[in-house]
Structures are given as C-alpha cells and as structure tokens.
Short mmCIF file of C-alpha atoms in Angstrom, two decimals:
data_model
loop_
_atom_site.label_atom_id
_atom_site.label_comp_id
_atom_site.label_asym_id
_atom_site.label_seq_id
_atom_site.Cartn_x
_atom_site.Cartn_y
_atom_site.Cartn_z
CA MET A 1 -0.60 -18.28 21.33
CA PRO A 2 1.15 -14.92 21.16
CA LEU A 3 3.28 -14.12 18.16
CA HIS A 4 7.00 -13.59 18.64
CA ARG A 5 7.98 -9.94 18.36
CA PRO A 6 11.67 -9.12 18.51
CA THR A 7 12.24 -6.19 20.85
CA GLN A 8 15.97 -5.56 20.78
CA ALA A 9 18.06 -4.47 17.84
CA GLN A 10 19.70 -7.57 16.43
CA PRO A 11 21.88 -8.01 13.38
CA VAL A 12 19.66 -8.68 10.41
CA SER A 13 20.75 -11.43 8.08
CA GLY A 14 20.03 -11.30 4.37
CA GLY A 15 17.30 -13.91 4.66
CA ARG A 16 15.40 -12.06 7.36
CA TRP A 17 15.71 -8.77 5.46
CA LEU A 18 14.46 -10.47 2.28
CA GLY A 19 11.58 -12.02 4.23
CA GLY A 20 10.62 -8.65 5.65
CA LEU A 21 10.81 -7.05 2.21
CA ALA A 22 8.61 -9.78 0.72
CA SER A 23 6.12 -9.38 3.57
CA ALA A 24 5.98 -5.63 3.04
CA MET A 25 5.53 -5.85 -0.72
CA LEU A 26 2.85 -8.55 -0.61
CA THR A 27 0.96 -6.90 2.23
CA GLY A 28 1.02 -3.60 0.35
CA LEU A 29 -0.29 -5.24 -2.82
CA ALA A 30 -3.07 -6.97 -0.89
CA CYS A 31 -4.08 -3.72 0.83
CA GLY A 32 -4.09 -1.91 -2.52
CA GLY A 33 -6.32 -4.57 -4.05
CA LEU A 34 -8.76 -4.46 -1.15
CA TRP A 35 -8.77 -0.67 -1.29
CA ALA A 36 -9.59 -0.75 -5.01
CA LEU A 37 -12.36 -3.26 -4.34
CA ALA A 38 -13.81 -1.04 -1.61
CA SER A 39 -13.68 1.94 -3.99
CA LEU A 40 -15.53 -0.01 -6.65
CA TYR A 41 -18.14 -1.29 -4.24
CA SER A 42 -18.84 2.13 -2.72
CA GLN A 43 -18.59 3.90 -6.12
CA ARG A 44 -16.48 6.61 -4.49
CA PRO A 45 -12.75 7.28 -4.77
CA LEU A 46 -11.99 6.74 -1.04
CA GLU A 47 -8.63 8.54 -1.14
CA TRP A 48 -8.89 9.19 2.60
CA PHE A 49 -8.50 5.44 3.08
CA ALA A 50 -4.74 5.94 2.56
CA VAL A 51 -4.54 7.26 6.13
CA VAL A 52 -6.36 4.20 7.48
CA ILE A 53 -4.15 1.84 5.48
CA GLY A 54 -1.02 3.64 6.69
CA GLY A 55 -2.08 3.15 10.31
CA GLY A 56 -3.08 -0.44 9.74
CA LEU A 57 0.17 -1.32 8.03
CA ALA A 58 2.14 0.29 10.86
CA GLY A 59 0.35 -1.94 13.36
CA LEU A 60 0.75 -4.98 11.16
CA GLY A 61 4.43 -4.29 10.57
CA ARG A 62 5.21 -5.26 14.14
CA TYR A 63 4.65 -8.89 13.20
CA TRP A 64 6.99 -8.95 10.21
CA PRO A 65 10.17 -11.01 10.62
CA LEU A 66 12.43 -8.03 11.38
CA PRO A 67 13.55 -6.44 14.61
CA ARG A 68 12.09 -3.09 15.42
CA GLY A 69 13.92 0.00 14.29
CA PRO A 70 14.43 2.24 11.26
CA ARG A 71 14.45 -0.68 8.82
CA LEU A 72 11.00 -1.71 9.95
CA THR A 73 9.80 1.88 9.56
CA ALA A 74 11.18 1.96 6.01
CA LEU A 75 9.42 -1.31 5.18
CA VAL A 76 6.10 -0.04 6.54
CA VAL A 77 6.36 3.11 4.42
CA LEU A 78 7.29 0.95 1.41
CA ALA A 79 4.24 -1.24 2.00
CA CYS A 80 1.99 1.83 2.21
CA ALA A 81 3.48 3.22 -1.00
CA MET A 82 2.95 -0.16 -2.64
CA ALA A 83 -0.71 -0.11 -1.59
CA ILE A 84 -1.17 3.36 -3.09
CA ILE A 85 0.54 2.36 -6.34
CA ALA A 86 -1.43 -0.89 -6.58
CA ARG A 87 -4.72 0.92 -6.02
CA LEU A 88 -3.91 3.61 -8.58
CA GLY A 89 -2.84 1.01 -11.14
CA LEU A 90 -5.90 -1.17 -10.62
CA MET A 91 -8.26 1.78 -10.88
CA ALA A 92 -6.53 2.95 -14.08
CA VAL A 93 -6.91 -0.50 -15.61
CA LEU A 94 -10.58 -0.57 -14.63
CA VAL A 95 -11.21 2.89 -16.11
CA LEU A 96 -9.55 1.88 -19.38
CA SER A 97 -11.46 -1.38 -19.44
CA CYS A 98 -14.80 0.37 -19.02
CA THR A 99 -13.92 3.12 -21.49
CA LEU A 100 -12.70 0.79 -24.22
CA GLY A 101 -15.32 -1.88 -23.61
CA THR A 102 -12.77 -4.66 -23.27
CA GLY A 103 -11.84 -7.09 -20.55
CA LEU A 104 -9.31 -6.44 -17.83
CA ARG A 105 -6.89 -8.97 -19.25
CA GLU A 106 -6.98 -7.32 -22.67
CA VAL A 107 -6.20 -3.94 -21.14
CA LEU A 108 -3.37 -5.39 -19.06
CA VAL A 109 -1.83 -7.02 -22.14
CA ARG A 110 -2.28 -4.17 -24.61
CA ALA A 111 -2.01 -0.98 -22.55
CA GLY A 112 1.51 0.19 -21.94
CA GLY A 113 2.87 1.78 -18.83
CA GLY A 114 2.68 5.20 -20.46
CA LEU A 115 -1.06 4.96 -21.02
CA LEU A 116 -1.67 3.77 -17.47
CA LEU A 117 0.43 6.64 -16.11
CA GLN A 118 -1.58 9.12 -18.18
CA VAL A 119 -4.86 7.76 -16.84
CA ILE A 120 -3.48 7.89 -13.29
CA GLY A 121 -2.36 11.48 -13.90
CA LEU A 122 -5.80 12.47 -15.18
CA ARG A 123 -7.50 11.09 -12.10
CA LEU A 124 -4.97 12.48 -9.60
CA ASP A 125 -5.82 15.84 -8.06
CA HIS A 126 -4.29 17.88 -5.25
CA LEU A 127 -6.57 16.52 -2.55
CA SER A 128 -5.81 12.93 -3.52
CA ALA A 129 -2.07 13.63 -3.42
CA LEU A 130 -2.48 15.16 0.05
CA TYR A 131 -4.34 12.09 1.30
CA TYR A 132 -1.66 9.80 -0.12
CA ALA A 133 1.10 11.88 1.48
CA ALA A 134 -0.81 11.88 4.78
CA GLY A 135 -1.10 8.09 4.60
CA LEU A 136 2.64 7.75 4.11
CA ILE A 137 3.33 10.16 6.97
CA VAL A 138 0.94 8.33 9.30
CA ALA A 139 2.58 5.03 8.38
CA ALA A 140 6.06 6.43 9.10
CA VAL A 141 5.14 8.11 12.38
CA LEU A 142 3.18 5.18 13.78
CA ALA A 143 5.76 2.63 12.66
CA ARG A 144 8.52 4.69 14.26
CA ARG A 145 6.52 5.05 17.46
CA LEU A 146 5.62 1.36 17.59
CA SER A 147 9.17 0.26 16.84
CA ALA A 148 10.76 2.41 19.54
#
C-alpha cells in the first residue's frame, strides 16, 4: 500500500506543522543515536556518515505529514542538525563516562552543559566540521530537489 505524499502546496495548519516538526526532531534524534552506536561498534569516529544521514533524511522527509516545499526542506535540515547534535552529545557523555569511570546516568546527572560542550569542542576538528557542514548541505539540496 503506497504512502500518501502531498504534491501540491497546501495551507499548513498548526497541527500538521507541529506533526512535521515532531517527526523531524524524533527522526533526527534516532539517526544520531544510531550513528553514535555505529561509531562505538566500529571504534572509529565516522564523521563522513553525516553526508549519508543527510541524504537519508532528505529521502525520508518526503513521508512526513507536510506538503513539499521550503518548509519541508527546513525540517529536513533541522533533522540532520539534530542528528549531528545528538551524536556529538552522546559521544561526549560516553567519553566522560569512560574517563571518569562512572556510569552514563551519573554523567548525565552530574555533568553540566558547559562540560559537555568543552568535551565536544576538544573532539571537534576542521575535517569533522566540514563533514557536518557537507551533511547539512546534502540534506538541504536533496530535500529541495525532492520537494520540487
């Protein structure tokens, strides 16, 4: 059974916009978690995976409950950014947990946002930032092309 994909620009009600926003945020969080898991399993940073996630989210965005257009493109880019942020945050928590010898829950409760941002900043280099930017650009271009 094919999924319904709106093709024409229609007025977007608040409920549909909120549903699309929730879909984008949750999909981005799920992709970030899976990306962090893949990084842990392979024992490599896998920053290049941002480009793959950007393309995948652009294809998946077609099935969100919004008509195609610039709003859908913005939501796809938001989902990709959410995946990058979720992956960076999860990896920072894992690094702190291993360094301090405590559990993940303890680090999440005790570590503040400032400490997590410092750990993220220590692990972020120029090549990683380029991969993340490329992932966002791929998400925007493909979402725009698919929503035209």
